[in-house]
Amino acid sequence: MTAATLRLRPLGIDGGHEHAVYVNAGCHVCRAEGYEAQTRLTVAANGRSLVATLHMVHGDLLGLGEAALSLAAQHALELRAGEPLSLSHLPVLRSESALRAKIYGQRLDEDQFAGLVADAVSGRLSDLHLAALVSACAGDKLDLAESLALTRAMVQAGERLSWSRHPVMDKHCVGGLPGNRTTPIVVAIAAAAGLLMPKTSSRAITSPAGTADTMEVLAPVELDSAAIRRVVERTGGCVVWGGAMRLSPADDVLIRIERPLGLDSDGLMVASILSKKLAAGAERVLLDLPVGPTAKVRDAAGAGRLAARLRAVGQQLGLEVDIAVTDGRQPVGRGIGPALEARDVLQVLRGEPTAPADLRERALLLAGRILEMGGAAATGLGLVRATELLDGGQAWQRFQAICEAQGGMRTLPRAPLTETMTAPAPGRVSAIDNRVLARIAKLAGAPQSPAAGLDLHVRLDDAVEAGQPLYTLHAEAPGELRYALAYARENLTAIALGEPTCPAPSC
């Protein structure tokens, strides 16, 4: 492959995650090499290389011998103004044939999935390729053998942690339930019981907060493998961002495409969940499957199918998988957004009277299952032991130790702007839409603004009076508060009110 050299002119273009290269439309390189807009090219500089999408610039913003890079690409190559970079054609992708085969409904084997995953992780597949792959695997288009093959390929594409102590415990929720921030509490209880629980978590992509976003307002989460090992050896547990390491890196790539498209797939979900558990060195995993009409898993039948596939694939890969099917009809706790969810977590760990009872109850249920799976409690006594560790203060002490080991506990931020949505009429809360409330919290600025989000004041079946607070928006910027309020006022059924129950016996 021939390479042509240009010099970098930084333009400060933020394309998010995308690696992009910009050249003048009259550039001799493009004419000589036959490059066109949207061509995928190899860009090399400083002994590094990456794959970027070409964009043509018409006018005099760039000279004929200059190129600009998106900020993500410029940072990855560690390139400065005036330094040379070279462009060359991308080699033919062998995985494209496997992608076409899957689009036409053919089954793929382990080698084909390995090629697709390798090209996805390296950046050789464009977002168009990735969207086609996710679409071809959506719904029921992956059978059990393909889920297993994809999971193996995703594990092999990254690093894998190993531990000297056993068993190694893990816990994961399939998502779709705002405020369901049980992980920090469960990790603290498990570590206080003497179990090993190195928890790697995700950031939010389209939700108001991921576990890593919530934990980050309490302590640093961007730790490398060596730092994680030090934290876990000292405290028995951690809650860190998995994206800071190469643990199943293909998962982050696929999720980034899958979630905005709204394409759920049991096959992809199983590969996503289990590949990260295996990469983190887990041996025994508890999976939380919230079920509700506006949760990710909508009904008991769907939960049963997903649970069966998780168990089957986990067994083939040497993972002991336990499933907890939980109530997903409404958010958990009061806060939706990083700092508000972190506040709820601290209230539970500290045993404060104002702590959300549902978050405490759910965390204890899951922690009890973990203790029994790990042999830290006898069968049937896990909940009792978990409650002892929480109420006795050992879990709170261990959580503080984990935060200090990760870099020090932080003070929670508070949003300067709030606005409360009230009940338009008396009634009884008949339904709560998880997706709409999550959207409102995100419009308010979460998770990019950690203090933003909303506080929920009512639960299902609560009786409310006209004018009673339903939820309070928290925002750091006036514009975000206006956006969130406008959407909230267009979606008053986010908290649906049924007919009020008459208090008088004569009604």
Short mmCIF file of C-alpha atoms in Angstrom, two decimals:
data_model
loop_
_atom_site.label_atom_id
_atom_site.label_comp_id
_atom_site.label_asym_id
_atom_site.label_seq_id
_atom_site.Cartn_x
_atom_site.Cartn_y
_atom_site.Cartn_z
CA MET A 1 0.00 0.00 0.00
CA THR A 2 1.44 3.41 -0.97
CA ALA A 3 1.27 6.20 1.57
CA ALA A 4 1.11 9.95 0.95
CA THR A 5 2.30 12.51 3.51
CA LEU A 6 0.45 15.64 4.59
CA ARG A 7 0.96 17.98 7.52
CA LEU A 8 -1.47 18.37 10.40
CA ARG A 9 -3.46 21.55 10.77
CA PRO A 10 -5.61 21.22 13.93
CA LEU A 11 -9.15 22.53 13.54
CA GLY A 12 -10.54 21.40 16.90
CA ILE A 13 -13.33 19.27 15.40
CA ASP A 14 -14.98 17.13 18.07
CA GLY A 15 -16.57 14.11 16.39
CA GLY A 16 -17.11 12.20 19.61
CA HIS A 17 -15.63 8.71 19.39
CA GLU A 18 -15.24 8.89 15.59
CA HIS A 19 -11.82 8.92 13.97
CA ALA A 20 -12.02 11.25 10.98
CA VAL A 21 -9.50 12.87 8.64
CA TYR A 22 -10.23 16.06 6.67
CA VAL A 23 -8.42 17.14 3.48
CA ASN A 24 -8.90 19.78 0.80
CA ALA A 25 -11.07 18.46 -2.02
CA GLY A 26 -8.37 19.48 -4.52
CA CYS A 27 -5.59 17.70 -2.66
CA HIS A 28 -3.10 15.89 -4.95
CA VAL A 29 -3.17 12.89 -2.62
CA CYS A 30 -6.88 12.31 -3.19
CA ARG A 31 -6.53 12.62 -6.96
CA ALA A 32 -3.50 10.36 -7.14
CA GLU A 33 -4.89 7.65 -4.87
CA GLY A 34 -8.53 7.83 -5.92
CA TYR A 35 -9.78 8.76 -2.45
CA GLU A 36 -13.39 9.89 -2.17
CA ALA A 37 -15.48 11.25 0.69
CA GLN A 38 -16.32 8.50 3.21
CA THR A 39 -13.33 6.37 2.13
CA ARG A 40 -11.88 4.42 5.04
CA LEU A 41 -8.14 5.09 5.28
CA THR A 42 -5.19 4.12 7.44
CA VAL A 43 -3.69 7.22 9.06
CA ALA A 44 -0.18 6.81 10.48
CA ALA A 45 2.06 9.11 12.52
CA ASN A 46 4.58 8.86 15.35
CA GLY A 47 4.83 5.11 14.95
CA ARG A 48 1.07 4.71 15.53
CA SER A 49 -1.79 4.12 13.16
CA LEU A 50 -5.56 4.09 13.14
CA VAL A 51 -8.45 3.80 10.72
CA ALA A 52 -10.33 7.00 9.92
CA THR A 53 -13.14 8.12 7.63
CA LEU A 54 -12.18 10.69 4.99
CA HIS A 55 -14.11 13.96 4.71
CA MET A 56 -13.54 16.45 1.88
CA VAL A 57 -13.29 20.18 2.65
CA HIS A 58 -14.27 22.62 -0.11
CA GLY A 59 -12.77 26.10 0.12
CA ASP A 60 -9.57 27.38 1.67
CA LEU A 61 -9.99 26.14 5.23
CA LEU A 62 -7.24 23.57 4.55
CA GLY A 63 -4.27 23.95 2.22
CA LEU A 64 -3.56 21.35 -0.48
CA GLY A 65 -0.77 19.80 1.59
CA GLU A 66 -2.63 19.89 4.91
CA ALA A 67 -4.92 17.53 6.77
CA ALA A 68 -7.02 17.90 9.91
CA LEU A 69 -8.07 15.17 12.30
CA SER A 70 -10.98 14.79 14.66
CA LEU A 71 -9.91 15.37 18.26
CA ALA A 72 -10.23 11.67 19.07
CA ALA A 73 -7.90 10.73 16.21
CA GLN A 74 -5.44 13.53 16.96
CA HIS A 75 -5.19 12.50 20.60
CA ALA A 76 -4.81 8.82 19.71
CA LEU A 77 -1.88 9.60 17.40
CA GLU A 78 -0.40 12.17 19.82
CA LEU A 79 0.09 14.51 16.87
CA ARG A 80 0.84 18.26 17.00
CA ALA A 81 0.39 21.09 14.51
CA GLY A 82 2.72 20.89 11.53
CA GLU A 83 3.79 17.30 12.14
CA PRO A 84 3.54 14.84 9.23
CA LEU A 85 0.94 12.13 8.88
CA SER A 86 0.50 9.61 6.10
CA LEU A 87 -2.64 8.31 4.43
CA SER A 88 -2.97 4.92 2.75
CA HIS A 89 -5.69 2.61 1.51
CA LEU A 90 -7.22 0.23 4.04
CA PRO A 91 -6.50 -3.43 3.21
CA VAL A 92 -9.47 -5.48 2.03
CA LEU A 93 -11.48 -6.63 5.03
CA ARG A 94 -11.97 -10.38 5.06
CA SER A 95 -14.69 -9.98 7.68
CA GLU A 96 -16.93 -8.20 5.15
CA SER A 97 -17.82 -11.56 3.62
CA ALA A 98 -18.88 -12.86 7.03
CA LEU A 99 -20.92 -9.72 7.59
CA ARG A 100 -22.72 -10.17 4.26
CA ALA A 101 -23.37 -13.80 5.09
CA LYS A 102 -24.99 -12.85 8.39
CA ILE A 103 -27.08 -10.14 6.75
CA TYR A 104 -28.49 -12.83 4.43
CA GLY A 105 -29.36 -15.05 7.39
CA GLN A 106 -26.49 -17.53 7.35
CA ARG A 107 -24.98 -18.95 10.55
CA LEU A 108 -21.46 -17.85 11.45
CA ASP A 109 -18.79 -19.98 13.11
CA GLU A 110 -16.17 -19.01 15.69
CA ASP A 111 -13.54 -18.01 13.13
CA GLN A 112 -15.99 -15.69 11.34
CA PHE A 113 -17.06 -14.04 14.59
CA ALA A 114 -13.41 -13.71 15.63
CA GLY A 115 -12.65 -11.85 12.38
CA LEU A 116 -15.61 -9.51 12.79
CA VAL A 117 -14.76 -8.78 16.43
CA ALA A 118 -11.08 -8.16 15.65
CA ASP A 119 -11.97 -5.70 12.89
CA ALA A 120 -14.55 -3.98 15.11
CA VAL A 121 -12.06 -3.51 17.95
CA SER A 122 -9.31 -2.24 15.65
CA GLY A 123 -11.63 0.36 14.11
CA ARG A 124 -11.48 -1.20 10.66
CA LEU A 125 -15.27 -1.56 10.61
CA SER A 126 -17.11 1.70 10.06
CA ASP A 127 -20.26 2.64 11.98
CA LEU A 128 -22.20 1.59 8.87
CA HIS A 129 -20.63 -1.88 9.06
CA LEU A 130 -21.30 -2.06 12.79
CA ALA A 131 -24.93 -0.97 12.39
CA ALA A 132 -25.39 -3.67 9.75
CA LEU A 133 -23.82 -6.26 12.07
CA VAL A 134 -25.99 -5.30 15.02
CA SER A 135 -29.11 -5.34 12.82
CA ALA A 136 -28.19 -8.75 11.38
CA CYS A 137 -27.84 -10.15 14.92
CA ALA A 138 -30.92 -8.45 16.42
CA GLY A 139 -34.05 -10.19 17.59
CA ASP A 140 -33.69 -13.97 17.42
CA LYS A 141 -31.08 -14.04 14.64
CA LEU A 142 -28.34 -15.57 16.83
CA ASP A 143 -28.80 -19.15 17.96
CA LEU A 144 -27.20 -20.60 21.08
CA ALA A 145 -24.06 -21.78 19.29
CA GLU A 146 -23.56 -18.35 17.73
CA SER A 147 -24.02 -16.63 21.10
CA LEU A 148 -21.32 -18.90 22.49
CA ALA A 149 -19.00 -18.24 19.53
CA LEU A 150 -19.49 -14.47 19.75
CA THR A 151 -18.88 -14.47 23.51
CA ARG A 152 -15.60 -16.36 23.06
CA ALA A 153 -14.49 -14.00 20.29
CA MET A 154 -15.22 -10.95 22.45
CA VAL A 155 -13.23 -12.34 25.38
CA GLN A 156 -10.27 -13.24 23.18
CA ALA A 157 -10.14 -9.75 21.65
CA GLY A 158 -9.07 -8.12 24.94
CA GLU A 159 -7.23 -8.61 28.19
CA ARG A 160 -8.31 -11.04 30.88
CA LEU A 161 -7.72 -10.64 34.59
CA SER A 162 -6.85 -13.55 36.85
CA TRP A 163 -6.89 -13.80 40.62
CA SER A 164 -5.07 -15.90 43.21
CA ARG A 165 -8.07 -16.07 45.59
CA HIS A 166 -11.22 -18.03 44.83
CA PRO A 167 -14.10 -17.94 44.22
CA VAL A 168 -14.25 -14.68 42.27
CA MET A 169 -17.75 -13.20 42.50
CA ASP A 170 -19.56 -10.82 40.18
CA LYS A 171 -23.00 -9.31 39.79
CA HIS A 172 -24.67 -7.60 36.85
CA CYS A 173 -28.05 -6.09 35.99
CA VAL A 174 -29.28 -6.26 32.40
CA GLY A 175 -30.41 -2.62 32.74
CA GLY A 176 -33.43 -0.62 31.72
CA LEU A 177 -34.37 0.35 35.28
CA PRO A 178 -33.45 3.89 36.42
CA GLY A 179 -31.90 4.22 39.87
CA ASN A 180 -31.20 0.50 40.25
CA ARG A 181 -27.81 1.23 41.77
CA THR A 182 -27.39 -1.84 43.98
CA THR A 183 -23.86 -2.71 42.85
CA PRO A 184 -21.83 -0.49 45.23
CA ILE A 185 -23.87 -1.79 48.17
CA VAL A 186 -23.57 -5.43 47.10
CA VAL A 187 -19.82 -5.15 46.54
CA ALA A 188 -19.36 -3.56 49.98
CA ILE A 189 -21.35 -6.32 51.70
CA ALA A 190 -19.61 -9.11 49.78
CA ALA A 191 -16.14 -7.70 50.51
CA ALA A 192 -17.05 -7.21 54.18
CA ALA A 193 -18.03 -10.90 54.28
CA GLY A 194 -14.55 -11.85 53.04
CA LEU A 195 -15.44 -12.58 49.42
CA LEU A 196 -13.48 -11.36 46.40
CA MET A 197 -15.59 -9.13 44.12
CA PRO A 198 -13.67 -7.08 41.51
CA LYS A 199 -16.54 -5.24 39.81
CA THR A 200 -15.99 -3.60 36.45
CA SER A 201 -18.97 -1.49 35.38
CA SER A 202 -20.16 0.51 32.38
CA ARG A 203 -20.82 4.18 31.81
CA ALA A 204 -24.17 5.36 30.53
CA ILE A 205 -24.67 5.52 26.78
CA THR A 206 -28.30 6.56 26.44
CA SER A 207 -29.35 6.27 30.12
CA PRO A 208 -29.07 8.98 32.82
CA ALA A 209 -26.36 7.08 34.72
CA GLY A 210 -24.32 3.93 34.58
CA THR A 211 -22.82 2.33 37.66
CA ALA A 212 -19.41 3.79 36.74
CA ASP A 213 -20.93 7.30 36.43
CA THR A 214 -22.54 7.00 39.85
CA MET A 215 -19.40 5.59 41.48
CA GLU A 216 -17.27 8.32 39.90
CA VAL A 217 -18.95 11.04 41.94
CA LEU A 218 -17.82 9.08 45.02
CA ALA A 219 -14.32 7.96 43.98
CA PRO A 220 -12.06 7.64 40.91
CA VAL A 221 -13.06 4.79 38.59
CA GLU A 222 -10.56 5.03 35.70
CA LEU A 223 -8.02 2.55 37.06
CA ASP A 224 -5.66 0.36 35.06
CA SER A 225 -5.23 -3.35 35.68
CA ALA A 226 -2.34 -2.92 38.13
CA ALA A 227 -4.28 -0.37 40.19
CA ILE A 228 -7.37 -2.58 40.25
CA ARG A 229 -5.30 -5.47 41.51
CA ARG A 230 -3.89 -3.32 44.33
CA VAL A 231 -7.36 -2.14 45.35
CA VAL A 232 -8.86 -5.63 45.33
CA GLU A 233 -5.94 -7.20 47.18
CA ARG A 234 -6.25 -4.52 49.88
CA THR A 235 -10.03 -4.41 50.26
CA GLY A 236 -11.52 -7.48 48.56
CA GLY A 237 -13.54 -5.46 46.06
CA CYS A 238 -13.71 -2.50 43.69
CA VAL A 239 -16.21 -0.64 41.52
CA VAL A 240 -14.39 0.68 38.46
CA TRP A 241 -15.03 1.62 34.84
CA GLY A 242 -14.31 -1.34 32.59
CA GLY A 243 -13.62 0.91 29.61
CA ALA A 244 -10.35 2.07 31.16
CA MET A 245 -8.95 -1.41 30.37
CA ARG A 246 -9.15 -3.70 27.37
CA LEU A 247 -11.64 -6.08 28.96
CA SER A 248 -13.93 -7.25 26.14
CA PRO A 249 -13.41 -3.99 24.20
CA ALA A 250 -15.77 -5.20 21.46
CA ASP A 251 -18.65 -4.87 23.91
CA ASP A 252 -18.24 -1.10 24.17
CA VAL A 253 -18.08 -0.85 20.37
CA LEU A 254 -21.26 -2.87 19.80
CA ILE A 255 -23.25 -1.29 22.64
CA ARG A 256 -22.48 2.18 21.28
CA ILE A 257 -24.27 1.19 18.07
CA GLU A 258 -26.93 -1.10 19.52
CA ARG A 259 -28.51 1.15 22.12
CA PRO A 260 -29.21 4.24 19.99
CA LEU A 261 -30.82 1.95 17.41
CA GLY A 262 -32.97 0.39 20.13
CA LEU A 263 -32.19 -3.11 18.87
CA ASP A 264 -32.34 -5.56 21.75
CA SER A 265 -31.17 -9.10 21.19
CA ASP A 266 -30.81 -11.95 23.65
CA GLY A 267 -27.83 -13.25 21.69
CA LEU A 268 -25.96 -9.95 21.76
CA MET A 269 -26.95 -9.27 25.37
CA VAL A 270 -25.64 -12.65 26.50
CA ALA A 271 -22.32 -12.11 24.71
CA SER A 272 -22.05 -8.59 26.11
CA ILE A 273 -22.69 -9.59 29.72
CA LEU A 274 -20.74 -12.83 29.91
CA SER A 275 -17.71 -11.66 27.93
CA LYS A 276 -17.12 -8.88 30.45
CA LYS A 277 -17.60 -11.21 33.40
CA LEU A 278 -15.09 -13.68 31.96
CA ALA A 279 -12.62 -10.93 31.11
CA ALA A 280 -12.75 -9.65 34.69
CA GLY A 281 -11.89 -13.12 35.94
CA ALA A 282 -15.29 -13.91 37.44
CA GLU A 283 -16.19 -17.50 38.32
CA ARG A 284 -19.64 -17.13 39.92
CA VAL A 285 -22.06 -14.51 38.63
CA LEU A 286 -25.45 -13.30 39.84
CA LEU A 287 -27.53 -11.65 37.11
CA ASP A 288 -30.41 -9.30 37.96
CA LEU A 289 -33.24 -9.39 35.40
CA PRO A 290 -35.79 -6.63 36.19
CA VAL A 291 -39.10 -7.36 34.44
CA GLY A 292 -41.68 -4.70 33.66
CA PRO A 293 -43.64 -3.12 30.79
CA THR A 294 -41.10 -0.29 30.37
CA ALA A 295 -37.97 -2.22 31.45
CA LYS A 296 -35.56 -3.88 29.03
CA VAL A 297 -37.11 -7.30 29.77
CA ARG A 298 -40.86 -6.85 29.30
CA ASP A 299 -42.41 -10.06 30.62
CA ALA A 300 -41.80 -13.34 32.44
CA ALA A 301 -41.56 -15.31 29.20
CA GLY A 302 -38.80 -13.04 27.91
CA ALA A 303 -36.99 -13.33 31.23
CA GLY A 304 -37.20 -17.11 31.05
CA ARG A 305 -35.71 -17.25 27.55
CA LEU A 306 -32.89 -14.87 28.43
CA ALA A 307 -32.12 -16.68 31.69
CA ALA A 308 -31.93 -20.04 29.92
CA ARG A 309 -29.47 -18.73 27.34
CA LEU A 310 -27.33 -17.00 29.97
CA ARG A 311 -27.09 -20.21 31.96
CA ALA A 312 -26.36 -22.37 28.92
CA VAL A 313 -23.61 -20.13 27.53
CA GLY A 314 -22.17 -19.54 30.99
CA GLN A 315 -21.96 -23.28 31.63
CA GLN A 316 -20.10 -23.85 28.37
CA LEU A 317 -17.57 -21.20 29.37
CA GLY A 318 -17.04 -22.42 32.92
CA LEU A 319 -19.15 -19.74 34.62
CA GLU A 320 -21.59 -20.54 37.41
CA VAL A 321 -24.59 -18.33 36.67
CA ASP A 322 -27.47 -17.59 39.03
CA ILE A 323 -30.48 -15.51 38.00
CA ALA A 324 -32.59 -13.13 40.09
CA VAL A 325 -35.81 -12.05 38.35
CA THR A 326 -36.88 -8.81 40.02
CA ASP A 327 -39.64 -6.19 39.83
CA GLY A 328 -38.96 -3.74 37.00
CA ARG A 329 -42.25 -1.83 36.99
CA GLN A 330 -40.76 1.36 38.46
CA PRO A 331 -37.42 3.00 39.23
CA VAL A 332 -35.45 1.93 42.29
CA GLY A 333 -34.65 4.45 45.00
CA ARG A 334 -35.43 8.13 44.61
CA GLY A 335 -32.59 9.56 42.54
CA ILE A 336 -32.11 9.21 38.79
CA GLY A 337 -28.73 10.64 37.77
CA PRO A 338 -25.16 10.05 39.04
CA ALA A 339 -25.03 12.22 42.17
CA LEU A 340 -28.65 11.61 43.16
CA GLU A 341 -28.20 7.84 42.86
CA ALA A 342 -24.92 8.07 44.80
CA ARG A 343 -26.75 9.91 47.58
CA ASP A 344 -29.25 7.03 47.81
CA VAL A 345 -26.39 4.50 47.95
CA LEU A 346 -24.70 6.39 50.79
CA GLN A 347 -27.95 6.65 52.74
CA VAL A 348 -28.40 2.87 52.56
CA LEU A 349 -24.78 2.12 53.49
CA ARG A 350 -24.88 4.56 56.41
CA GLY A 351 -28.19 3.19 57.65
CA GLU A 352 -29.85 6.62 57.53
CA PRO A 353 -33.58 6.75 58.35
CA THR A 354 -34.25 8.53 55.05
CA ALA A 355 -32.62 5.76 52.97
CA PRO A 356 -34.88 4.42 50.16
CA ALA A 357 -36.39 1.22 51.50
CA ASP A 358 -36.72 -0.41 48.07
CA LEU A 359 -33.03 0.11 47.22
CA ARG A 360 -32.00 -1.30 50.58
CA GLU A 361 -34.31 -4.31 50.20
CA ARG A 362 -33.18 -5.09 46.65
CA ALA A 363 -29.48 -4.71 47.49
CA LEU A 364 -29.82 -7.01 50.51
CA LEU A 365 -31.67 -9.61 48.44
CA LEU A 366 -28.91 -9.66 45.82
CA ALA A 367 -26.11 -9.52 48.38
CA GLY A 368 -27.64 -12.46 50.23
CA ARG A 369 -27.63 -14.51 47.03
CA ILE A 370 -23.98 -13.56 46.44
CA LEU A 371 -22.99 -14.61 49.96
CA GLU A 372 -24.64 -18.00 49.51
CA MET A 373 -23.07 -18.51 46.07
CA GLY A 374 -19.64 -17.65 47.48
CA GLY A 375 -19.93 -19.84 50.56
CA ALA A 376 -19.95 -16.89 52.97
CA ALA A 377 -23.41 -17.84 54.22
CA ALA A 378 -25.30 -21.10 54.50
CA THR A 379 -28.11 -21.78 52.04
CA GLY A 380 -31.17 -19.78 53.07
CA LEU A 381 -29.22 -17.54 55.47
CA GLY A 382 -27.61 -15.16 53.00
CA LEU A 383 -30.16 -12.40 53.53
CA VAL A 384 -29.73 -12.61 57.30
CA ARG A 385 -25.94 -12.37 57.04
CA ALA A 386 -26.10 -9.52 54.50
CA THR A 387 -28.44 -7.58 56.79
CA GLU A 388 -26.07 -8.08 59.72
CA LEU A 389 -23.14 -6.71 57.74
CA LEU A 390 -25.14 -3.70 56.55
CA ASP A 391 -26.81 -2.85 59.85
CA GLY A 392 -23.62 -3.50 61.84
CA GLY A 393 -21.68 -0.92 59.82
CA GLN A 394 -19.12 -3.35 58.37
CA ALA A 395 -20.35 -2.78 54.81
CA TRP A 396 -20.09 1.01 55.20
CA GLN A 397 -16.57 0.70 56.60
CA ARG A 398 -15.54 -1.56 53.72
CA PHE A 399 -17.06 0.78 51.14
CA GLN A 400 -15.08 3.70 52.56
CA ALA A 401 -11.92 1.58 52.36
CA ILE A 402 -12.66 0.74 48.70
CA CYS A 403 -13.17 4.43 47.85
CA GLU A 404 -9.93 5.41 49.60
CA ALA A 405 -8.02 2.64 47.82
CA GLN A 406 -9.41 3.80 44.45
CA GLY A 407 -8.12 7.31 45.05
CA GLY A 408 -10.18 8.91 47.83
CA MET A 409 -13.82 9.55 48.61
CA ARG A 410 -15.33 12.66 47.04
CA THR A 411 -18.02 15.11 48.14
CA LEU A 412 -21.29 14.83 46.24
CA PRO A 413 -22.05 17.72 43.88
CA ARG A 414 -25.40 19.50 44.06
CA ALA A 415 -27.29 21.07 41.17
CA PRO A 416 -28.07 24.78 41.58
CA LEU A 417 -31.38 24.62 39.68
CA THR A 418 -34.49 22.62 40.60
CA GLU A 419 -38.11 22.50 39.45
CA THR A 420 -40.87 20.28 40.80
CA MET A 421 -43.56 18.58 38.74
CA THR A 422 -46.84 18.20 40.63
CA ALA A 423 -49.98 16.08 40.28
CA PRO A 424 -52.56 17.82 38.05
CA ALA A 425 -55.43 16.12 39.91
CA PRO A 426 -56.01 13.73 42.80
CA GLY A 427 -55.55 10.06 42.09
CA ARG A 428 -53.53 6.95 42.70
CA VAL A 429 -50.25 6.19 40.93
CA SER A 430 -51.20 3.44 38.50
CA ALA A 431 -48.08 3.26 36.31
CA ILE A 432 -44.59 4.74 36.08
CA ASP A 433 -42.79 4.88 32.73
CA ASN A 434 -39.11 4.06 33.28
CA ARG A 435 -38.10 5.15 29.78
CA VAL A 436 -39.79 8.55 29.92
CA LEU A 437 -38.38 9.38 33.36
CA ALA A 438 -34.92 8.33 32.17
CA ARG A 439 -35.31 10.61 29.17
CA ILE A 440 -36.34 13.55 31.36
CA ALA A 441 -33.33 13.05 33.62
CA LYS A 442 -31.04 12.89 30.61
CA LEU A 443 -32.49 16.09 29.13
CA ALA A 444 -31.80 17.75 32.48
CA GLY A 445 -28.11 17.04 31.86
CA ALA A 446 -27.38 13.60 33.30
CA PRO A 447 -24.89 11.98 33.16
CA GLN A 448 -22.61 14.62 31.59
CA SER A 449 -23.61 16.97 34.43
CA PRO A 450 -23.21 14.61 37.41
CA ALA A 451 -25.54 16.55 39.72
CA ALA A 452 -28.36 16.63 37.17
CA GLY A 453 -31.33 14.28 37.03
CA LEU A 454 -34.52 13.93 38.98
CA ASP A 455 -35.79 12.93 42.41
CA LEU A 456 -38.87 10.70 42.45
CA HIS A 457 -41.35 11.45 45.27
CA VAL A 458 -44.02 8.80 44.66
CA ARG A 459 -44.25 5.05 44.17
CA LEU A 460 -46.77 2.76 42.52
CA ASP A 461 -50.15 2.67 44.30
CA ASP A 462 -49.45 5.87 46.27
CA ALA A 463 -52.49 8.12 46.72
CA VAL A 464 -51.77 11.74 45.76
CA GLU A 465 -53.61 15.03 46.01
CA ALA A 466 -53.77 17.73 43.35
CA GLY A 467 -50.61 19.82 43.52
CA GLN A 468 -48.62 17.16 45.39
CA PRO A 469 -45.00 16.80 44.19
CA LEU A 470 -44.40 13.86 41.84
CA TYR A 471 -40.74 14.45 41.05
CA THR A 472 -38.16 17.23 41.17
CA LEU A 473 -35.82 18.05 38.31
CA HIS A 474 -32.18 18.94 39.08
CA ALA A 475 -30.08 20.80 36.49
CA GLU A 476 -26.80 22.68 36.32
CA ALA A 477 -27.73 24.87 33.31
CA PRO A 478 -30.93 26.87 32.65
CA GLY A 479 -31.17 25.61 29.06
CA GLU A 480 -31.09 21.97 30.15
CA LEU A 481 -33.73 22.62 32.79
CA ARG A 482 -35.98 24.22 30.14
CA TYR A 483 -35.52 21.26 27.76
CA ALA A 484 -36.33 18.77 30.49
CA LEU A 485 -39.38 20.72 31.67
CA ALA A 486 -40.75 21.03 28.14
CA TYR A 487 -40.47 17.29 27.59
CA ALA A 488 -41.91 16.55 31.05
CA ARG A 489 -44.95 18.72 30.36
CA GLU A 490 -45.50 16.92 27.06
CA ASN A 491 -45.35 13.55 28.85
CA LEU A 492 -47.52 13.95 31.93
CA THR A 493 -48.30 10.22 31.81
CA ALA A 494 -44.72 9.45 32.86
CA ILE A 495 -46.46 9.01 36.20
CA ALA A 496 -49.98 7.88 35.40
CA LEU A 497 -52.74 8.61 37.91
CA GLY A 498 -55.79 6.39 38.14
CA GLU A 499 -59.04 7.03 39.93
CA PRO A 500 -58.50 7.97 43.60
CA THR A 501 -59.67 5.53 46.24
CA CYS A 502 -62.57 7.01 48.20
CA PRO A 503 -61.68 7.15 51.91
CA ALA A 504 -65.27 7.23 53.11
CA PRO A 505 -67.03 3.87 53.82
CA SER A 506 -70.20 5.21 52.18
CA CYS A 507 -68.57 5.75 48.76
#
